[in-house]
Amino acid sequence: MKRRTFLQGSAVGIASGLTGYLSWIPRARAATIRKTFYITEGFVTQPDGVDVYFQGYSSTSTTLNVPGESFIVQEGDTVEIEVINTLGDDHSFVIDGMVDSGTIAGGTSTLVTFTANAAGSYLYYDNLNAPFNRVVGLHGGMAVMPSGSSNELYAGSPTFMQQYIWIMNEVDPAWNDTISNGRTPRKAFFPYYFTINGRSMRVPGSPDYSDPAIDAGYNPETRLEGSIGDRALVRILNAGMAMHSVHFHANHVEWLARNGQIRPEIWEKDSLFLPNNLGSLDVIYPFDPPPDAWPSVTTGHFPMHLHDEMTQTAGGGLYQFGLATTIAFK
Ligand SMILES: [Cu+2]
């Protein structure tokens, strides 16, 4: 089996033929949402051809999802997640402010039950052996919609038309290799790969360029696509250890929240600070011509990338194979 197939297995949006953004239909009443995650391990091929070990919350016992599947619930819902640990060592499932599974021993499973008690954007992750279990891939995103709403981050927020979850992470392959052998890394963290929803950017002419299963610029769960008048909510969650400067081209975003804290005033910004170690940002990208550009943007492709330069490389210097994606005005 080609190792890359592990990664393709995680491209849920492609497999099901759906558009990339996460769809949501509000309900009048709270419901019980059930999911199953298998804690598994495997390898993902990086832009320089190196296969790197990861662990993930996966949709089946024989695949690897890094990150775990994003999902949306509604405020007040009861969420029941069966977490099946197929590995030999201890793991956990935690959402800060909502639930902590406690230790799930190797070869056992736990039913994690909680109430989605507040609208917002959340990282679910393994908090054991911190930060190693989290950065080796055991993390994913959950959105909690305000009760009865299909287009707000929080009740009364500016409205959006489509929503995305972006999870940032970076990878030190030496750490991952040490973890694969059941040991705890001792050496200083030295990230070699930078990912958004588990993928890095490819440049035209390179292998895998424009393959939506591999290229972060084309993966539909990552790439922002819209027509003039669209508004994309982007829930940015940082599973990694590096803080970032997030830069959107072609327009400013409306900055709604950082680390789950609603901003008292909504500023329009093109660069935003994303804190490390579980930091988050919630922004709306308006597919509008920016007010201060001439000629104004109405079609074309533009980048979202990070302005901390190391993140734009892979393997210690392969430039523009890092953490970036595409903003496409259709
Ligand atoms: Cu830039």
PDB file of N, CA and C in Angstrom, residues 67-115:
ATOM      1  N   PRO A  67      -5.549  16.241  10.492  1.00  0.00           N
ATOM      2  CA  PRO A  67      -6.206  16.121  11.791  1.00  0.00           C
ATOM      3  C   PRO A  67      -7.412  15.185  11.712  1.00  0.00           C
ATOM      4  N   GLY A  68      -8.043  14.934  12.887  1.00  0.00           N
ATOM      5  CA  GLY A  68      -9.296  14.195  12.891  1.00  0.00           C
ATOM      6  C   GLY A  68     -10.368  14.986  12.152  1.00  0.00           C
ATOM      7  N   GLU A  69     -11.424  14.283  11.775  1.00  0.00           N
ATOM      8  CA  GLU A  69     -12.505  14.916  11.008  1.00  0.00           C
ATOM      9  C   GLU A  69     -13.101  16.102  11.770  1.00  0.00           C
ATOM     10  N   SER A  70     -13.263  17.216  11.069  1.00  0.00           N
ATOM     11  CA  SER A  70     -13.959  18.365  11.647  1.00  0.00           C
ATOM     12  C   SER A  70     -15.443  18.069  11.723  1.00  0.00           C
ATOM     13  N   PHE A  71     -16.096  18.548  12.774  1.00  0.00           N
ATOM     14  CA  PHE A  71     -17.548  18.368  12.843  1.00  0.00           C
ATOM     15  C   PHE A  71     -18.206  19.564  13.496  1.00  0.00           C
ATOM     16  N   ILE A  72     -19.504  19.710  13.216  1.00  0.00           N
ATOM     17  CA  ILE A  72     -20.281  20.846  13.711  1.00  0.00           C
ATOM     18  C   ILE A  72     -21.442  20.323  14.534  1.00  0.00           C
ATOM     19  N   VAL A  73     -21.666  20.939  15.676  1.00  0.00           N
ATOM     20  CA  VAL A  73     -22.853  20.654  16.480  1.00  0.00           C
ATOM     21  C   VAL A  73     -23.508  21.984  16.814  1.00  0.00           C
ATOM     22  N   GLN A  74     -24.614  21.896  17.540  1.00  0.00           N
ATOM     23  CA  GLN A  74     -25.360  23.096  17.904  1.00  0.00           C
ATOM     24  C   GLN A  74     -25.342  23.250  19.426  1.00  0.00           C
ATOM     25  N   GLU A  75     -25.312  24.491  19.880  1.00  0.00           N
ATOM     26  CA  GLU A  75     -25.343  24.791  21.310  1.00  0.00           C
ATOM     27  C   GLU A  75     -26.490  24.018  21.964  1.00  0.00           C
ATOM     28  N   GLY A  76     -26.183  23.322  23.052  1.00  0.00           N
ATOM     29  CA  GLY A  76     -27.198  22.536  23.754  1.00  0.00           C
ATOM     30  C   GLY A  76     -27.233  21.079  23.354  1.00  0.00           C
ATOM     31  N   ASP A  77     -26.593  20.729  22.250  1.00  0.00           N
ATOM     32  CA  ASP A  77     -26.563  19.322  21.833  1.00  0.00           C
ATOM     33  C   ASP A  77     -25.804  18.473  22.853  1.00  0.00           C
ATOM     34  N   THR A  78     -26.226  17.219  22.961  1.00  0.00           N
ATOM     35  CA  THR A  78     -25.448  16.224  23.690  1.00  0.00           C
ATOM     36  C   THR A  78     -24.545  15.523  22.678  1.00  0.00           C
ATOM     37  N   VAL A  79     -23.274  15.457  22.974  1.00  0.00           N
ATOM     38  CA  VAL A  79     -22.325  14.828  22.062  1.00  0.00           C
ATOM     39  C   VAL A  79     -21.779  13.569  22.723  1.00  0.00           C
ATOM     40  N   GLU A  80     -21.905  12.445  22.027  1.00  0.00           N
ATOM     41  CA  GLU A  80     -21.388  11.167  22.528  1.00  0.00           C
ATOM     42  C   GLU A  80     -20.346  10.666  21.549  1.00  0.00           C
ATOM     43  N   ILE A  81     -19.112  10.578  21.997  1.00  0.00           N
ATOM     44  CA  ILE A  81     -18.033  10.137  21.119  1.00  0.00           C
ATOM     45  C   ILE A  81     -17.385   8.899  21.710  1.00  0.00           C
ATOM     46  N   GLU A  82     -17.425   7.816  20.943  1.00  0.00           N
ATOM     47  CA  GLU A  82     -16.704   6.621  21.367  1.00  0.00           C
ATOM     48  C   GLU A  82     -15.275   6.751  20.856  1.00  0.00           C
ATOM     49  N   VAL A  83     -14.329   6.737  21.760  1.00  0.00           N
ATOM     50  CA  VAL A  83     -12.920   6.844  21.386  1.00  0.00           C
ATOM     51  C   VAL A  83     -12.273   5.476  21.611  1.00  0.00           C
ATOM     52  N   ILE A  84     -11.830   4.872  20.519  1.00  0.00           N
ATOM     53  CA  ILE A  84     -11.261   3.520  20.571  1.00  0.00           C
ATOM     54  C   ILE A  84      -9.757   3.639  20.367  1.00  0.00           C
ATOM     55  N   ASN A  85      -9.019   3.310  21.398  1.00  0.00           N
ATOM     56  CA  ASN A  85      -7.562   3.433  21.342  1.00  0.00           C
ATOM     57  C   ASN A  85      -6.977   2.122  20.824  1.00  0.00           C
ATOM     58  N   THR A  86      -6.589   2.109  19.550  1.00  0.00           N
ATOM     59  CA  THR A  86      -6.027   0.881  18.957  1.00  0.00           C
ATOM     60  C   THR A  86      -4.528   0.758  19.223  1.00  0.00           C
ATOM     61  N   LEU A  87      -3.943   1.779  19.833  1.00  0.00           N
ATOM     62  CA  LEU A  87      -2.497   1.752  20.061  1.00  0.00           C
ATOM     63  C   LEU A  87      -2.198   1.118  21.423  1.00  0.00           C
ATOM     64  N   GLY A  88      -0.921   0.994  21.731  1.00  0.00           N
ATOM     65  CA  GLY A  88      -0.532   0.290  22.955  1.00  0.00           C
ATOM     66  C   GLY A  88      -0.372   1.172  24.169  1.00  0.00           C
ATOM     67  N   ASP A  89      -0.334   2.496  23.974  1.00  0.00           N
ATOM     68  CA  ASP A  89      -0.071   3.385  25.112  1.00  0.00           C
ATOM     69  C   ASP A  89      -1.292   4.249  25.428  1.00  0.00           C
ATOM     70  N   ASP A  90      -1.199   5.013  26.513  1.00  0.00           N
ATOM     71  CA  ASP A  90      -2.329   5.800  27.012  1.00  0.00           C
ATOM     72  C   ASP A  90      -2.610   7.010  26.116  1.00  0.00           C
ATOM     73  N   HIS A  91      -3.893   7.299  25.925  1.00  0.00           N
ATOM     74  CA  HIS A  91      -4.289   8.516  25.199  1.00  0.00           C
ATOM     75  C   HIS A  91      -5.523   9.106  25.868  1.00  0.00           C
ATOM     76  N   SER A  92      -5.956  10.277  25.356  1.00  0.00           N
ATOM     77  CA  SER A  92      -7.134  10.918  25.937  1.00  0.00           C
ATOM     78  C   SER A  92      -7.846  11.733  24.859  1.00  0.00           C
ATOM     79  N   PHE A  93      -9.010  12.257  25.220  1.00  0.00           N
ATOM     80  CA  PHE A  93      -9.798  13.108  24.330  1.00  0.00           C
ATOM     81  C   PHE A  93     -10.296  14.264  25.181  1.00  0.00           C
ATOM     82  N   VAL A  94      -9.852  15.476  24.829  1.00  0.00           N
ATOM     83  CA  VAL A  94     -10.124  16.646  25.666  1.00  0.00           C
ATOM     84  C   VAL A  94     -10.629  17.794  24.802  1.00  0.00           C
ATOM     85  N   ILE A  95     -11.652  18.495  25.272  1.00  0.00           N
ATOM     86  CA  ILE A  95     -12.025  19.794  24.715  1.00  0.00           C
ATOM     87  C   ILE A  95     -12.052  20.754  25.891  1.00  0.00           C
ATOM     88  N   ASP A  96     -11.161  21.733  25.877  1.00  0.00           N
ATOM     89  CA  ASP A  96     -11.057  22.634  27.028  1.00  0.00           C
ATOM     90  C   ASP A  96     -12.402  23.303  27.291  1.00  0.00           C
ATOM     91  N   GLY A  97     -12.819  23.289  28.560  1.00  0.00           N
ATOM     92  CA  GLY A  97     -14.079  23.906  28.956  1.00  0.00           C
ATOM     93  C   GLY A  97     -15.292  23.017  28.750  1.00  0.00           C
ATOM     94  N   MET A  98     -15.092  21.829  28.148  1.00  0.00           N
ATOM     95  CA  MET A  98     -16.253  20.958  27.900  1.00  0.00           C
ATOM     96  C   MET A  98     -16.085  19.540  28.405  1.00  0.00           C
ATOM     97  N   VAL A  99     -14.948  18.904  28.109  1.00  0.00           N
ATOM     98  CA  VAL A  99     -14.849  17.490  28.466  1.00  0.00           C
ATOM     99  C   VAL A  99     -13.390  17.052  28.556  1.00  0.00           C
ATOM    100  N   ASP A 100     -13.141  16.096  29.463  1.00  0.00           N
ATOM    101  CA  ASP A 100     -11.833  15.446  29.564  1.00  0.00           C
ATOM    102  C   ASP A 100     -12.095  13.969  29.812  1.00  0.00           C
ATOM    103  N   SER A 101     -11.711  13.126  28.874  1.00  0.00           N
ATOM    104  CA  SER A 101     -11.993  11.693  28.977  1.00  0.00           C
ATOM    105  C   SER A 101     -11.240  11.029  30.123  1.00  0.00           C
ATOM    106  N   GLY A 102     -10.155  11.674  30.574  1.00  0.00           N
ATOM    107  CA  GLY A 102      -9.222  10.937  31.421  1.00  0.00           C
ATOM    108  C   GLY A 102      -8.447   9.948  30.558  1.00  0.00           C
ATOM    109  N   THR A 103      -7.656   9.123  31.200  1.00  0.00           N
ATOM    110  CA  THR A 103      -6.781   8.202  30.469  1.00  0.00           C
ATOM    111  C   THR A 103      -7.591   7.095  29.786  1.00  0.00           C
ATOM    112  N   ILE A 104      -7.321   6.923  28.498  1.00  0.00           N
ATOM    113  CA  ILE A 104      -7.879   5.783  27.754  1.00  0.00           C
ATOM    114  C   ILE A 104      -6.693   4.853  27.499  1.00  0.00           C
ATOM    115  N   ALA A 105      -6.634   3.776  28.250  1.00  0.00           N
ATOM    116  CA  ALA A 105      -5.468   2.891  28.176  1.00  0.00           C
ATOM    117  C   ALA A 105      -5.378   2.231  26.806  1.00  0.00           C
ATOM    118  N   GLY A 106      -4.182   1.826  26.440  1.00  0.00           N
ATOM    119  CA  GLY A 106      -3.972   1.136  25.173  1.00  0.00           C
ATOM    120  C   GLY A 106      -4.888  -0.066  25.041  1.00  0.00           C
ATOM    121  N   GLY A 107      -5.511  -0.200  23.852  1.00  0.00           N
ATOM    122  CA  GLY A 107      -6.367  -1.353  23.601  1.00  0.00           C
ATOM    123  C   GLY A 107      -7.743  -1.258  24.231  1.00  0.00           C
ATOM    124  N   THR A 108      -8.091  -0.093  24.814  1.00  0.00           N
ATOM    125  CA  THR A 108      -9.421   0.058  25.420  1.00  0.00           C
ATOM    126  C   THR A 108     -10.182   1.197  24.730  1.00  0.00           C
ATOM    127  N   SER A 109     -11.468   1.320  25.069  1.00  0.00           N
ATOM    128  CA  SER A 109     -12.259   2.416  24.525  1.00  0.00           C
ATOM    129  C   SER A 109     -13.052   3.076  25.645  1.00  0.00           C
ATOM    130  N   THR A 110     -13.438   4.333  25.385  1.00  0.00           N
ATOM    131  CA  THR A 110     -14.195   5.114  26.357  1.00  0.00           C
ATOM    132  C   THR A 110     -15.297   5.859  25.628  1.00  0.00           C
ATOM    133  N   LEU A 111     -16.490   5.943  26.236  1.00  0.00           N
ATOM    134  CA  LEU A 111     -17.553   6.774  25.686  1.00  0.00           C
ATOM    135  C   LEU A 111     -17.466   8.143  26.356  1.00  0.00           C
ATOM    136  N   VAL A 112     -17.154   9.152  25.537  1.00  0.00           N
ATOM    137  CA  VAL A 112     -17.001  10.518  26.034  1.00  0.00           C
ATOM    138  C   VAL A 112     -18.321  11.238  25.790  1.00  0.00           C
ATOM    139  N   THR A 113     -18.960  11.750  26.839  1.00  0.00           N
ATOM    140  CA  THR A 113     -20.254  12.411  26.702  1.00  0.00           C
ATOM    141  C   THR A 113     -20.180  13.815  27.276  1.00  0.00           C
ATOM    142  N   PHE A 114     -20.677  14.774  26.524  1.00  0.00           N
ATOM    143  CA  PHE A 114     -20.679  16.152  27.039  1.00  0.00           C
ATOM    144  C   PHE A 114     -21.776  16.952  26.349  1.00  0.00           C
ATOM    145  N   THR A 115     -22.082  18.104  26.956  1.00  0.00           N
ATOM    146  CA  THR A 115     -23.028  19.036  26.358  1.00  0.00           C
ATOM    147  C   THR A 115     -22.241  20.154  25.693  1.00  0.00           C
TER     148      THR A 115
END
